[in-house]
Amino acid sequence: MEVVIRRDAADVAAFVADIIERLISSSPAAVLGLATGSSPLGVYGELVRRHRSGALSFGRVSAFLLDEYIGLPPGHPATYRAFIEQHFSGLVDIPPDSVHVPNGAAADVDAACADYEAQIRAAGGVDLQLLGIGGDGHVGFNEPTSSLASRTRVKTLTSETRYDNARFFSAIDEVPHHVVTQGIGTILEARHLVLIAVGAAKAEPIARAVEGPLTSMCPASAIQLHPHATVVVDEAAATELTLIDYYRAAFAAKPSWQFP
Ligand code: GLP
């Protein structure tokens, strides 16, 4: 695992956008795994800016979202499909049919989950998976005690996560209790994980994810099992890391030929 500490959210966004731009330059038909929430917003803003400047095309890219709410009507502004269209896919040239979102409105949700896994496999797997982290250490919507081998399935949100996400709804009562999320096992199959965290509220969960222990009580700690994980944090989110000096030194001494 590599831990990269950048000064602020803008530097985090530029660093992660560089990783994605480099991937698409070498693999124009790359498969991106997209996260929602506020953490990746800066990255999406940066990618949109680069696209508009003519430097970056997503014309052959496809994308898979991590998760979706169950029970919201299609088109509801808090659905993750609406979120990703508003902040990224609707603002670049990625073909709408190439943006896949778990179907939280399916009559048979279990079948839709199995189908989602099949779609990821058919696309050749995810090349780069963006991740945020919840205050309780969740990734996607894999809440604490999620199986580290889990696949795409229905989960029940904790009250902490419902409270955290209430800002996207007009009232806490409107936040669904149930969601569909890629499992930890699904996420770990992506070829490169890029976990983003900004702000002091993420310092504690980031320290638990990066420095362990590996435990389903902190689902994000499963990134320790991945052979190619990059954790990109700002100074505020780095404050609880025990080995912060080591991460800084390793990054400063990184050979120029070694790119994330
Ligand atoms: C939601 C999403 C996660 C995200 C988390 C953190 O629960 N399902 O994918 O990582 O929120 O959100 P934020 O980045 O807004 O702090």
Coordinates of C-alpha atoms and ligand atoms in Angstrom, one line a residue:
M1 CA 0.0 0.0 0.0
E2 CA 1.2 3.5 -0.8
V3 CA 0.0 6.4 1.4
V4 CA 0.3 9.8 -0.3
I5 CA -0.2 13.0 1.7
R6 CA -1.1 16.1 -0.2
R7 CA -1.5 19.6 1.2
D8 CA -5.2 20.1 0.6
A9 CA -8.3 18.8 -1.2
A10 CA -7.3 20.5 -4.5
D11 CA -3.9 18.8 -4.4
V12 CA -5.6 15.5 -3.7
A13 CA -7.9 15.9 -6.6
A14 CA -5.1 16.9 -9.0
F15 CA -3.0 13.9 -7.9
V16 CA -5.8 11.4 -8.4
A17 CA -6.9 13.0 -11.7
D18 CA -3.3 12.5 -12.9
I19 CA -3.5 8.8 -12.1
I20 CA -6.8 8.5 -14.0
E21 CA -5.5 10.5 -17.0
R22 CA -2.4 8.4 -17.2
L23 CA -4.5 5.2 -17.2
I24 CA -6.8 6.5 -19.9
S25 CA -3.8 7.6 -22.0
S26 CA -2.4 4.1 -22.0
S27 CA -5.8 2.3 -22.0
P28 CA -8.4 4.5 -23.7
A29 CA -11.1 1.8 -23.1
A30 CA -10.3 1.6 -19.4
V31 CA -13.0 0.4 -16.9
L32 CA -13.3 2.9 -14.0
G33 CA -15.0 2.1 -10.7
L34 CA -16.7 5.2 -9.5
A35 CA -17.5 6.3 -5.9
T36 CA -20.1 8.8 -4.8
G37 CA -20.1 11.1 -1.7
S38 CA -18.2 14.3 -1.3
S39 CA -14.7 12.7 -1.2
P40 CA -14.3 12.2 -5.0
L41 CA -16.0 15.4 -6.0
G42 CA -12.8 17.3 -6.5
V43 CA -11.4 14.6 -8.7
Y44 CA -14.5 14.6 -10.9
G45 CA -14.3 18.4 -11.1
E46 CA -10.7 18.1 -12.2
L47 CA -11.5 15.4 -14.8
V48 CA -14.3 17.5 -16.2
R49 CA -12.0 20.5 -16.5
R50 CA -9.4 18.5 -18.3
H51 CA -12.0 17.1 -20.6
R52 CA -13.3 20.6 -21.4
S53 CA -9.8 21.8 -22.2
G54 CA -9.6 19.0 -24.8
A55 CA -6.9 17.0 -23.0
L56 CA -8.9 14.0 -22.0
S57 CA -11.6 11.9 -23.6
F58 CA -13.8 9.3 -21.9
G59 CA -15.3 8.2 -25.2
R60 CA -14.2 4.6 -24.9
V61 CA -14.2 4.4 -21.1
S62 CA -16.8 2.4 -19.2
A63 CA -17.7 2.8 -15.6
F64 CA -19.3 0.9 -12.7
L65 CA -20.6 2.6 -9.6
L66 CA -20.0 1.1 -6.2
D67 CA -23.5 1.3 -4.8
E68 CA -27.1 2.6 -5.0
Y69 CA -30.0 3.2 -2.6
I70 CA -33.0 0.9 -2.6
G71 CA -36.5 2.5 -2.6
L72 CA -35.9 5.8 -4.3
P73 CA -37.9 6.5 -7.4
P74 CA -35.8 6.5 -10.6
G75 CA -34.5 10.1 -11.2
H76 CA -34.7 11.1 -7.5
P77 CA -31.8 13.6 -7.1
A78 CA -30.3 11.6 -4.2
T79 CA -29.9 8.4 -6.3
Y80 CA -26.3 7.7 -7.0
R81 CA -27.1 7.5 -10.7
A82 CA -28.3 11.1 -10.5
F83 CA -25.3 12.1 -8.5
I84 CA -22.8 10.7 -10.9
E85 CA -24.6 12.2 -13.9
Q86 CA -24.7 15.6 -12.2
H87 CA -21.0 15.6 -11.1
F88 CA -19.2 13.6 -13.7
S89 CA -20.7 11.4 -16.4
G90 CA -23.2 14.0 -17.7
L91 CA -20.4 16.5 -18.0
V92 CA -17.9 14.4 -20.1
D93 CA -18.1 12.4 -23.3
I94 CA -18.5 8.9 -21.7
P95 CA -21.4 7.2 -23.4
P96 CA -24.4 7.0 -21.1
D97 CA -24.9 3.3 -21.8
S98 CA -21.3 2.7 -20.6
V99 CA -22.2 4.0 -17.1
H100 CA -23.4 1.1 -14.9
V101 CA -25.1 1.6 -11.6
P102 CA -26.5 -1.2 -9.3
N103 CA -30.2 -1.4 -9.8
G104 CA -31.9 -0.5 -6.5
A105 CA -35.3 -0.3 -8.2
A106 CA -35.3 -3.9 -9.6
A107 CA -38.3 -6.1 -8.8
D108 CA -35.8 -8.9 -8.1
V109 CA -32.9 -7.2 -6.4
D110 CA -30.9 -10.4 -5.8
A111 CA -31.0 -11.2 -9.5
A112 CA -30.0 -7.6 -10.3
C113 CA -27.0 -8.0 -7.9
A114 CA -25.8 -11.2 -9.7
D115 CA -26.3 -9.5 -13.0
Y116 CA -24.2 -6.5 -11.9
E117 CA -21.3 -8.9 -11.0
A118 CA -21.7 -10.5 -14.4
Q119 CA -21.6 -7.1 -16.1
I120 CA -18.3 -6.2 -14.3
R121 CA -16.8 -9.6 -15.4
A122 CA -18.0 -9.2 -19.0
A123 CA -16.3 -5.8 -19.1
G124 CA -13.0 -7.5 -18.1
G125 CA -13.0 -6.2 -14.5
V126 CA -12.4 -2.8 -13.1
D127 CA -9.0 -1.2 -13.9
L128 CA -9.1 1.5 -11.3
Q129 CA -11.6 1.7 -8.4
L130 CA -12.1 5.1 -6.6
L131 CA -13.1 4.7 -3.0
G132 CA -14.2 7.1 -0.3
I133 CA -14.4 6.1 3.4
G134 CA -17.3 6.5 5.7
G135 CA -17.0 7.7 9.3
D136 CA -17.5 4.1 10.5
G137 CA -14.9 2.8 8.1
H138 CA -17.3 1.6 5.4
V139 CA -16.4 1.5 1.7
G140 CA -19.1 1.5 -0.9
F141 CA -22.0 0.7 1.5
N142 CA -20.2 -2.2 3.2
E143 CA -21.0 -1.4 6.8
P144 CA -18.9 -2.7 9.8
T145 CA -19.1 -6.5 10.0
S146 CA -19.6 -6.9 6.3
S147 CA -17.9 -10.1 5.1
L148 CA -14.5 -9.4 3.6
A149 CA -15.4 -11.9 0.9
S150 CA -18.8 -10.3 0.1
R151 CA -20.2 -9.7 -3.4
T152 CA -22.7 -7.3 -4.7
R153 CA -25.8 -7.6 -2.4
V154 CA -28.4 -5.8 -0.3
K155 CA -27.1 -4.1 2.9
T156 CA -28.8 -2.3 5.7
L157 CA -27.3 1.1 6.6
T158 CA -26.2 1.9 10.1
S159 CA -27.9 4.9 11.8
E160 CA -24.5 6.7 11.7
T161 CA -24.4 6.4 7.9
R162 CA -28.0 7.4 7.4
Y163 CA -27.3 10.4 9.6
D164 CA -24.1 11.3 7.7
N165 CA -25.9 11.0 4.3
A166 CA -29.0 12.9 5.4
R167 CA -27.5 16.1 4.0
F168 CA -28.4 14.8 0.5
F169 CA -32.1 14.5 1.5
S170 CA -34.6 17.0 2.8
A171 CA -35.1 15.0 6.0
I172 CA -33.5 12.0 7.8
D173 CA -36.7 10.0 7.4
E174 CA -36.2 10.1 3.7
V175 CA -32.8 8.3 3.8
P176 CA -33.4 4.7 2.8
H177 CA -32.5 2.0 5.2
H178 CA -31.5 -0.4 2.4
V179 CA -28.9 -0.2 -0.4
V180 CA -27.2 -2.4 -3.0
T181 CA -23.4 -2.3 -2.8
Q182 CA -20.5 -4.1 -4.4
G183 CA -19.0 -6.4 -1.8
I184 CA -15.6 -6.2 -0.4
G185 CA -14.6 -9.2 -2.4
T186 CA -15.9 -7.5 -5.5
I187 CA -14.0 -4.3 -4.8
L188 CA -10.7 -6.2 -4.1
E189 CA -10.8 -7.6 -7.6
A190 CA -10.3 -4.2 -9.1
R191 CA -6.7 -4.0 -10.4
H192 CA -5.9 -0.7 -8.6
L193 CA -7.7 0.8 -5.6
V194 CA -7.4 4.5 -5.0
L195 CA -8.9 5.6 -1.6
I196 CA -9.4 9.3 -1.1
A197 CA -10.0 11.1 2.2
V198 CA -10.0 14.8 2.9
G199 CA -10.8 16.6 6.1
A200 CA -10.2 16.1 9.8
A201 CA -13.4 13.9 10.2
K202 CA -11.6 11.2 8.1
A203 CA -8.4 11.1 10.2
E204 CA -9.6 8.4 12.5
P205 CA -11.2 6.1 10.0
I206 CA -8.2 6.5 7.6
A207 CA -5.8 5.5 10.4
R208 CA -7.9 2.4 11.2
A209 CA -8.1 1.4 7.5
V210 CA -4.4 1.9 6.7
E211 CA -2.7 0.8 10.0
G212 CA -5.1 -1.9 11.0
P213 CA -6.0 -4.3 12.4
L214 CA -7.5 -6.0 9.3
T215 CA -11.1 -6.4 10.5
S216 CA -14.6 -6.4 9.2
M217 CA -15.3 -3.8 11.9
C218 CA -13.5 -1.4 9.6
P219 CA -14.3 -2.7 6.1
A220 CA -11.9 -0.3 4.5
S221 CA -9.1 -2.1 6.3
A222 CA -9.6 -4.8 3.6
I223 CA -7.5 -2.6 1.3
Q224 CA -4.5 -4.1 3.2
L225 CA -5.2 -7.3 1.3
H226 CA -4.9 -5.6 -2.1
P227 CA -1.6 -5.8 -4.0
H228 CA -2.0 -2.3 -5.5
A229 CA -3.7 0.2 -3.2
T230 CA -3.0 3.9 -3.2
V231 CA -4.4 6.0 -0.3
V232 CA -4.4 9.7 -1.1
V233 CA -5.2 12.0 1.8
D234 CA -4.9 15.7 2.7
E235 CA -2.9 16.9 5.7
A236 CA -6.1 17.0 7.8
A237 CA -7.0 13.4 7.1
A238 CA -3.4 12.3 7.8
T239 CA -3.1 13.5 11.4
E240 CA -3.8 10.1 13.1
L241 CA -1.4 8.1 11.0
T242 CA 1.3 6.6 13.2
L243 CA 3.8 6.2 10.4
I244 CA 3.2 9.6 8.8
D245 CA 6.9 10.4 8.6
Y246 CA 7.6 7.2 6.8
Y247 CA 4.8 7.8 4.2
R248 CA 6.2 11.3 3.6
A249 CA 9.8 10.0 3.2
A250 CA 8.8 7.2 1.0
F251 CA 6.9 9.5 -1.3
A252 CA 9.7 12.1 -1.4
A253 CA 12.2 9.4 -2.3
K254 CA 10.0 7.8 -4.9
P255 CA 11.9 7.1 -8.2
S256 CA 10.5 9.1 -11.1
W257 CA 9.9 5.9 -13.1
Q258 CA 7.6 4.6 -10.4
F259 CA 4.1 6.0 -11.0
P260 CA 1.1 5.0 -8.9
Ligands
GLP1 C1 -21.4 7.0 1.2 C2 -21.0 6.2 0.0 C3 -19.5 5.9 0.1 C4 -18.7 7.1 0.5 C5 -19.1 7.5 1.9 C6 -18.3 8.7 2.4 O1 -21.9 6.2 2.2 N1 -21.7 5.1 -0.2 O2 -19.1 5.4 -1.1 O3 -17.3 6.7 0.6 O4 -20.5 7.9 1.8 O5 -18.9 9.9 1.9 P1 -18.2 11.2 1.9 O6 -17.1 11.1 0.8 O7 -19.2 12.2 1.5 O8 -17.6 11.5 3.2

